[in-house]
Short mmCIF file of N, CA and C in Angstrom, two decimals:
data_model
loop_
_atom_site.label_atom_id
_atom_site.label_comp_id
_atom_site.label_asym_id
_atom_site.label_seq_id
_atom_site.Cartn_x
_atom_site.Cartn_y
_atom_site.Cartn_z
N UNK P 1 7.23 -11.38 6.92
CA UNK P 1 7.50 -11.74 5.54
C UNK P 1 6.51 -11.00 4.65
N UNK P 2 7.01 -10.81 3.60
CA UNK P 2 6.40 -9.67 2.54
C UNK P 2 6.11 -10.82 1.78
N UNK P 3 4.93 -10.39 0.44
CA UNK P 3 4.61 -11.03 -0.79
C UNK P 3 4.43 -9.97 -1.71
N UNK P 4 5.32 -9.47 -2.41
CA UNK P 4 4.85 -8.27 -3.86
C UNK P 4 4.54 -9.41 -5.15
N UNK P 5 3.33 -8.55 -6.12
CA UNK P 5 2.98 -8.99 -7.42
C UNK P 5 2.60 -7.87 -7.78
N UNK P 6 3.07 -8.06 -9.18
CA UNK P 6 2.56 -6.93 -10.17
C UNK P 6 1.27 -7.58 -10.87
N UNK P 7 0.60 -7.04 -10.61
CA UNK P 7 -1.05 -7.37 -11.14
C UNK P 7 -1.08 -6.23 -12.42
N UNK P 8 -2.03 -6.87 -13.38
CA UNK P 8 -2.23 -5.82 -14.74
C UNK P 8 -2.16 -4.35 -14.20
N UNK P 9 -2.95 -3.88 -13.18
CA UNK P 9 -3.49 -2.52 -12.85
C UNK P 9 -2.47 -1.77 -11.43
N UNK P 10 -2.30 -2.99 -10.77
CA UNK P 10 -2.03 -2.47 -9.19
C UNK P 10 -0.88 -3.60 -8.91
N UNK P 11 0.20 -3.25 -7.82
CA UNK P 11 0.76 -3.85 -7.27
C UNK P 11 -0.23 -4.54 -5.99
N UNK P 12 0.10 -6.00 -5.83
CA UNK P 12 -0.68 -6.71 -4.66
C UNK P 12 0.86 -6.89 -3.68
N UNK P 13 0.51 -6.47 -2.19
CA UNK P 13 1.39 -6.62 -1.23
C UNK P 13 0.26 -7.12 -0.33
N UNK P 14 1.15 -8.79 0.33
CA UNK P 14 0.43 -9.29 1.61
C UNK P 14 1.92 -9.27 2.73
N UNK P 15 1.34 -8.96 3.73
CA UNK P 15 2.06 -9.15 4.80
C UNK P 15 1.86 -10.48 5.51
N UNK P 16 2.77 -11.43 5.75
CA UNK P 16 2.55 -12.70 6.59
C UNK P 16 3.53 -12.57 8.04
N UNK P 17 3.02 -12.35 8.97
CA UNK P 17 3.44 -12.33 10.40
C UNK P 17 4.31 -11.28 10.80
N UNK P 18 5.52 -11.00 10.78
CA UNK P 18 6.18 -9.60 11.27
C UNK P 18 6.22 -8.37 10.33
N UNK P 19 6.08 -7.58 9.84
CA UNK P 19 6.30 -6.90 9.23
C UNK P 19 7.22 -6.01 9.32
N UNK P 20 8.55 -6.47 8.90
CA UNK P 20 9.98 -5.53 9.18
C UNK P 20 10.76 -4.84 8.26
N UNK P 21 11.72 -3.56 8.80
CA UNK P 21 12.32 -2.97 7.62
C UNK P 21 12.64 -3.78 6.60
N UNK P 22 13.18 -4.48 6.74
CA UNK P 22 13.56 -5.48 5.44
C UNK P 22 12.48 -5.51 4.56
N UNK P 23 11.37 -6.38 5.09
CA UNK P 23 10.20 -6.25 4.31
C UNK P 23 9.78 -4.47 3.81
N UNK P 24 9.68 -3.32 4.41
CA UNK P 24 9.24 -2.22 3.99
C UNK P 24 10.36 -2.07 2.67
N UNK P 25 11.31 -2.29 2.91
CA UNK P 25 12.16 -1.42 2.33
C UNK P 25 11.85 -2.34 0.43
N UNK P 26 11.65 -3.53 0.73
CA UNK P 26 11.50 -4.45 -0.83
C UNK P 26 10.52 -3.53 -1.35
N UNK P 27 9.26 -3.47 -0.29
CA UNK P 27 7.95 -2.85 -1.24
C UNK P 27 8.20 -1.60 -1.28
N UNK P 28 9.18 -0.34 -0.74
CA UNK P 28 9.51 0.77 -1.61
C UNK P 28 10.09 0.57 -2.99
N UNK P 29 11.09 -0.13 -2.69
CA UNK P 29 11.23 -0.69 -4.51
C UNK P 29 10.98 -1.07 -5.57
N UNK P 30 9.55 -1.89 -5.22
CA UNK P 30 8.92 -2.29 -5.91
C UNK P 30 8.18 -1.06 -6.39
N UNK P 31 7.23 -0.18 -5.76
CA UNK P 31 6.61 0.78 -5.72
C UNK P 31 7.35 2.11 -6.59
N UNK P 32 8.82 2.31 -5.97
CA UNK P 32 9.52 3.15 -7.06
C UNK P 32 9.64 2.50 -8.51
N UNK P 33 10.16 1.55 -8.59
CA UNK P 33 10.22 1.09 -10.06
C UNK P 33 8.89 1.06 -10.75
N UNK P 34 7.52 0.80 -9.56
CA UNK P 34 6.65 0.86 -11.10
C UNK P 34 5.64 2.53 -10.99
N UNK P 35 6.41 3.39 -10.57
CA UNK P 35 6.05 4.99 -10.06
C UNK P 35 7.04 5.34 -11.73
N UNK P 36 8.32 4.86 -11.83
CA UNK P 36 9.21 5.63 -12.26
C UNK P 36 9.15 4.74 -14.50
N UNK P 37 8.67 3.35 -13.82
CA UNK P 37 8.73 3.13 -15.90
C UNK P 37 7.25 3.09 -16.09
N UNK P 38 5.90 3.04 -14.66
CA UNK P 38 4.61 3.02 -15.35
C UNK P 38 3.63 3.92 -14.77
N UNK P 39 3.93 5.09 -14.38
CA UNK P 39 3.30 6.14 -13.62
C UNK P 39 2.81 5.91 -12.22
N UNK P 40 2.07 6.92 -12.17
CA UNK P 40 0.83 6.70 -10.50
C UNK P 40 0.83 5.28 -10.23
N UNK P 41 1.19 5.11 -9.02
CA UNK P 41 0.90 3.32 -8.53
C UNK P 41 -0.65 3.33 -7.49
N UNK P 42 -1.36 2.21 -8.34
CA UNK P 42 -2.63 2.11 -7.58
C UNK P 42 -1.71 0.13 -6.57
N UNK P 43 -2.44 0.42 -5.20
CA UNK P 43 -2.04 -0.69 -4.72
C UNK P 43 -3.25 -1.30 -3.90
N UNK P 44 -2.81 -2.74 -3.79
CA UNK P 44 -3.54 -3.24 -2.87
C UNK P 44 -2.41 -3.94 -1.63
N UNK P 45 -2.63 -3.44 -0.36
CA UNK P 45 -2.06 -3.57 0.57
C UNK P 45 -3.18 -4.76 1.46
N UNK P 46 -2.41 -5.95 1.77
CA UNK P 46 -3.51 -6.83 2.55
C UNK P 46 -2.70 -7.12 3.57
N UNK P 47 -3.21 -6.74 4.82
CA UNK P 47 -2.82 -6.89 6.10
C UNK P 47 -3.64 -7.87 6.92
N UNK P 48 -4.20 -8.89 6.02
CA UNK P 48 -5.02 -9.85 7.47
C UNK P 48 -3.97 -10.48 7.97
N UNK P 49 -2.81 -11.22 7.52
CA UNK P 49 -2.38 -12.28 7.96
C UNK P 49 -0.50 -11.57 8.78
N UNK P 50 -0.90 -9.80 8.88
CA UNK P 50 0.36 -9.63 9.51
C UNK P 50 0.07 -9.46 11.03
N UNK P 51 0.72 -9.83 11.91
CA UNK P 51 0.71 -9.98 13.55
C UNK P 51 1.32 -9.22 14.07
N UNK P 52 2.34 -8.57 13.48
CA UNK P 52 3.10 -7.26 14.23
C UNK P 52 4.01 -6.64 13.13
N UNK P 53 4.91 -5.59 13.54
CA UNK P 53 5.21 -4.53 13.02
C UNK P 53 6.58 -4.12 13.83
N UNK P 54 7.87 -3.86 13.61
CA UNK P 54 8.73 -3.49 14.06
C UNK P 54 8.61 -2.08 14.13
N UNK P 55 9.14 -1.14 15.26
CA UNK P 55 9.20 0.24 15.51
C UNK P 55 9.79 0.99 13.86
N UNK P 56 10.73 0.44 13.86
CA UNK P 56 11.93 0.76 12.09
C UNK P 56 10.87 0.99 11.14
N UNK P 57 10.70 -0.06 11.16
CA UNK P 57 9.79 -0.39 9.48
C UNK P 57 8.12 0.98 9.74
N UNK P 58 7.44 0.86 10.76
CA UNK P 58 6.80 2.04 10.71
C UNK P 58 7.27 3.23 10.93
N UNK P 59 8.29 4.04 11.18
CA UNK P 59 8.78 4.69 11.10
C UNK P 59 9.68 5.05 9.82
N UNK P 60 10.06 4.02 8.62
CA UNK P 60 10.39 4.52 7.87
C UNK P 60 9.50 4.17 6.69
N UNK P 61 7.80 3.70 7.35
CA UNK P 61 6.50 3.97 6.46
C UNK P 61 6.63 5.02 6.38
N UNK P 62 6.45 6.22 7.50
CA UNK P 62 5.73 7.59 7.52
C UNK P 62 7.12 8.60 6.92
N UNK P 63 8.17 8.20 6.80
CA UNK P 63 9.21 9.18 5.89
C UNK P 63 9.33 8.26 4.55
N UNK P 64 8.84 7.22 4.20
CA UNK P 64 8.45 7.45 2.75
C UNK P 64 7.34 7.71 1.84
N UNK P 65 6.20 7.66 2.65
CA UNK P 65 5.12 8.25 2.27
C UNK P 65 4.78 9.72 2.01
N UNK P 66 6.05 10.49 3.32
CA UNK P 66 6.03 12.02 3.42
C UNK P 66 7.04 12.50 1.82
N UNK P 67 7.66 11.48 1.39
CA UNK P 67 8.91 11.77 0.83
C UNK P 67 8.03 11.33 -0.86
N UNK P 68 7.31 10.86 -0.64
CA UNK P 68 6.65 9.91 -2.64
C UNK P 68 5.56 9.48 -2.26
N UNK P 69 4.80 10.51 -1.52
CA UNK P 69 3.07 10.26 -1.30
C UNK P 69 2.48 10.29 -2.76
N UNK P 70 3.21 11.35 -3.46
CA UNK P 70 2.63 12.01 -4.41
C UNK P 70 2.65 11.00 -6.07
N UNK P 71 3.65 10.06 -5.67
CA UNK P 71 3.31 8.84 -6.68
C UNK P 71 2.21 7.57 -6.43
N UNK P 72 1.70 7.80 -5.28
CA UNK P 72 0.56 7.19 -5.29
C UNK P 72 -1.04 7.47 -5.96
N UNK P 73 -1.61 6.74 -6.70
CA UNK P 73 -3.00 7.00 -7.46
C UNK P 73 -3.95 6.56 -6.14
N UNK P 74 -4.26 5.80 -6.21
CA UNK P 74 -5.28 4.71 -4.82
C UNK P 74 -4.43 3.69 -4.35
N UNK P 75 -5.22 3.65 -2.90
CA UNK P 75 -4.53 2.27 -1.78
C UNK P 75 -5.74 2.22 -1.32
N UNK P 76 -5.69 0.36 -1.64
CA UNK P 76 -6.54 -0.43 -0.86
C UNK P 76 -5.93 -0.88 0.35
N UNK P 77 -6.30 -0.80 1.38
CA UNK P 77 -5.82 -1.87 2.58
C UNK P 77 -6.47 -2.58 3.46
N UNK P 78 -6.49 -3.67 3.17
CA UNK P 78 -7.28 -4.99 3.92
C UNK P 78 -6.92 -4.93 4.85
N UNK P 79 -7.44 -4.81 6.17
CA UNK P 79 -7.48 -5.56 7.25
C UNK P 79 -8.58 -5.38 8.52
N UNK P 80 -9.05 -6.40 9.71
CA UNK P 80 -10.25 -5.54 10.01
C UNK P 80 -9.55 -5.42 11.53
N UNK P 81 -7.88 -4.58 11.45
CA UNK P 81 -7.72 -4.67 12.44
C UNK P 81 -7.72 -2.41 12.99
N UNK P 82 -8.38 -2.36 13.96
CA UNK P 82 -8.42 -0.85 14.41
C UNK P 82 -7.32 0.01 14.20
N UNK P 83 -5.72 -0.32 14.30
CA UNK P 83 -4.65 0.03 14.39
C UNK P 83 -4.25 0.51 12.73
N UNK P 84 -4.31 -0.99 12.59
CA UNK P 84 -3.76 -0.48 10.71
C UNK P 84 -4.85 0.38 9.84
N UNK P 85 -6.23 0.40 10.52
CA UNK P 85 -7.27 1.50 9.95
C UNK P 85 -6.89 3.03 10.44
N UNK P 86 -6.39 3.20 11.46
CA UNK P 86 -5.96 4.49 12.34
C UNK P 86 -4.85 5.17 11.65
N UNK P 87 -3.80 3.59 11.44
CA UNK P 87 -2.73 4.46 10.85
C UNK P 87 -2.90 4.88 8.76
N UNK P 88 -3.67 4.03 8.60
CA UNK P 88 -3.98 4.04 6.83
C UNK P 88 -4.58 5.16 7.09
N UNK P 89 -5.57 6.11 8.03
CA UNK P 89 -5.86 7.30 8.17
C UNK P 89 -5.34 8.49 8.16
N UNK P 90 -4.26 8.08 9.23
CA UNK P 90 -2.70 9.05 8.98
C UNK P 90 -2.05 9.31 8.02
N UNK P 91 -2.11 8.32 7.53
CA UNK P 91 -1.45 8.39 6.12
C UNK P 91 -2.09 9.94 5.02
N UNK P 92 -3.10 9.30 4.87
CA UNK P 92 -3.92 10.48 4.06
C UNK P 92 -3.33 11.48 4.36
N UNK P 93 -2.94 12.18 5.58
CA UNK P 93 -1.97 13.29 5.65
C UNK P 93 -0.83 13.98 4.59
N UNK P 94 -0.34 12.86 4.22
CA UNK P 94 0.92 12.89 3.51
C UNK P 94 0.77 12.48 1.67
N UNK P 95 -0.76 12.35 1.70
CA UNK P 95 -0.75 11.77 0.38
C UNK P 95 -1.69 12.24 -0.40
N UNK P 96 -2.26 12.83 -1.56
CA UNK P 96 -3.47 12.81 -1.99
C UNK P 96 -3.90 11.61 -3.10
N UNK P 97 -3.48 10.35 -2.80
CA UNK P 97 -4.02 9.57 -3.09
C UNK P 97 -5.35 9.07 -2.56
N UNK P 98 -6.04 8.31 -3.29
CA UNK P 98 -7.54 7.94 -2.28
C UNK P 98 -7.19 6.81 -1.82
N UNK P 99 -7.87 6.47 -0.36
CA UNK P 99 -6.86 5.42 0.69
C UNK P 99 -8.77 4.48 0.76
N UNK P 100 -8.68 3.37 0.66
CA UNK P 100 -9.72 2.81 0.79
C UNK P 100 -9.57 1.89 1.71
N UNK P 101 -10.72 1.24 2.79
CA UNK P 101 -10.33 0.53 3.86
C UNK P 101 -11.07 -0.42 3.37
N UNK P 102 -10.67 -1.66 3.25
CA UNK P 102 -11.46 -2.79 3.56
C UNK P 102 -11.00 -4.37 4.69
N UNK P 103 -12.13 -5.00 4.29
CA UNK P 103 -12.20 -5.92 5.24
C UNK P 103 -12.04 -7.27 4.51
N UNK P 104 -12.42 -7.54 3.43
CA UNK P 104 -12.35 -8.55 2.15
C UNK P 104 -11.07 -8.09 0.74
N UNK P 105 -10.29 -9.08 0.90
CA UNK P 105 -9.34 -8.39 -0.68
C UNK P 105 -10.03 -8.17 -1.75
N UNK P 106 -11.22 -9.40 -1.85
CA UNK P 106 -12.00 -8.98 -3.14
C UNK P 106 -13.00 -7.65 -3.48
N UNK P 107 -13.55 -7.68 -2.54
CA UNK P 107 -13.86 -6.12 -2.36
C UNK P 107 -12.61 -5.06 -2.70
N UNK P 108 -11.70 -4.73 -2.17
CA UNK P 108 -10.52 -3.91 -2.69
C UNK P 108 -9.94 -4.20 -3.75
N UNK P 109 -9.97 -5.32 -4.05
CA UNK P 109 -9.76 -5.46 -5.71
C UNK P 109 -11.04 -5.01 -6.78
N UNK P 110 -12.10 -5.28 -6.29
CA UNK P 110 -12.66 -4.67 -7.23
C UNK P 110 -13.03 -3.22 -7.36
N UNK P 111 -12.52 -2.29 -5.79
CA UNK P 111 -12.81 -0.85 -5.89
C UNK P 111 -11.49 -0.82 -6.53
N UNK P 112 -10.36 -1.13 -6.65
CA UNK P 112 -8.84 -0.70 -7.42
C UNK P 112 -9.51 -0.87 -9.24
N UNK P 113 -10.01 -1.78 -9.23
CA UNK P 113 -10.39 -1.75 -10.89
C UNK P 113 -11.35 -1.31 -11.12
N UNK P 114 -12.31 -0.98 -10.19
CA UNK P 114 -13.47 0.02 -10.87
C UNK P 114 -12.94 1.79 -10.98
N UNK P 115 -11.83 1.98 -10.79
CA UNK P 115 -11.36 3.24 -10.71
C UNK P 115 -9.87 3.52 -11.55
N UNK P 116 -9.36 2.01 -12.04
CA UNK P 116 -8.41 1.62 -12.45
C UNK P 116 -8.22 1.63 -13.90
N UNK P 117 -7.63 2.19 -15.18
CA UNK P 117 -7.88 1.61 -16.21
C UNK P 117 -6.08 0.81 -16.31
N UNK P 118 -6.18 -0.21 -17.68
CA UNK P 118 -4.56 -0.56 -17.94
C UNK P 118 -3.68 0.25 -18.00
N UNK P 119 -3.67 1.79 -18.24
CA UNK P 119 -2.29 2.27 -18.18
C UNK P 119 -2.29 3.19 -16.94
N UNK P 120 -2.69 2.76 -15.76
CA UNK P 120 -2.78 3.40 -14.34
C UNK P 120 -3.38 4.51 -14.48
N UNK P 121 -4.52 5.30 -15.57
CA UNK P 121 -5.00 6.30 -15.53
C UNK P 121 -6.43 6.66 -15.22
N UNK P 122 -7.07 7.50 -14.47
CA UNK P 122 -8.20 7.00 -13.51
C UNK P 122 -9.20 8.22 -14.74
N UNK P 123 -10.48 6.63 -15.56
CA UNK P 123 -11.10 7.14 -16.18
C UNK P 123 -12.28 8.40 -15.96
N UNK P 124 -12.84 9.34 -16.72
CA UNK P 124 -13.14 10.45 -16.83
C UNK P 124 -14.41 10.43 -16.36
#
């Protein structure tokens, strides 16, 4: 199960227990719509409370990231698990957004707004 919010600065996505296409496919949408009426999307991705991952849904992470890396500003992603740090690594491949790892949301919330201004534009 997915949770999207539009926060002033950043979209907040938590994952709660499986994480499946269904769920990927909401938070591309979410992510295109606010790429396409409010520019660069800065996010916070929190993965403590997801337990697994369907083959689908990561596999059609890495062809939409390859496909609209480039509407990403920054990603935070919570979790202090080895796997989702390995693959948030991979990622960087496909993106020149800045990918930040943490272990606390509040910590990633406050690196998303210290780099963040209100109209998604990353001050000078």
């Amino acid at each position: 199960m997915i949770s999207i919010s539009h926060e002033n600065d950043y979209i907040q996505t938590v994952v709660f227990g499986e994480f499946t296409l269904q769920d990927y496919r909401e938070f591309e949408q979410a992510v295109l719509y606010q790429s396409e009426f409010h520019g660069p999307v800065a996010l916070l991705f929190d993965l403590h409370e997801m337990l697994s991952y369907t083959l689908d849904m990561a596999l059609e992470e890495i062809k939409f990231v390859r496909e609209h890396g480039q509407i990403f500003q920054r990603v935070a992603v919570v979790s202090s698990d080895q796997w989702v740090t390995w693959s948030a690594w991979i990622s960087r491949l496909f993106t020149d957004a800045e990918i930040g790892m943490f272990t606390e949301s509040d910590d990633a919330k406050t690196w998303l707004m210290e780099e963040t201004d209100l109209n998604g534009a990353t001050p000078a």
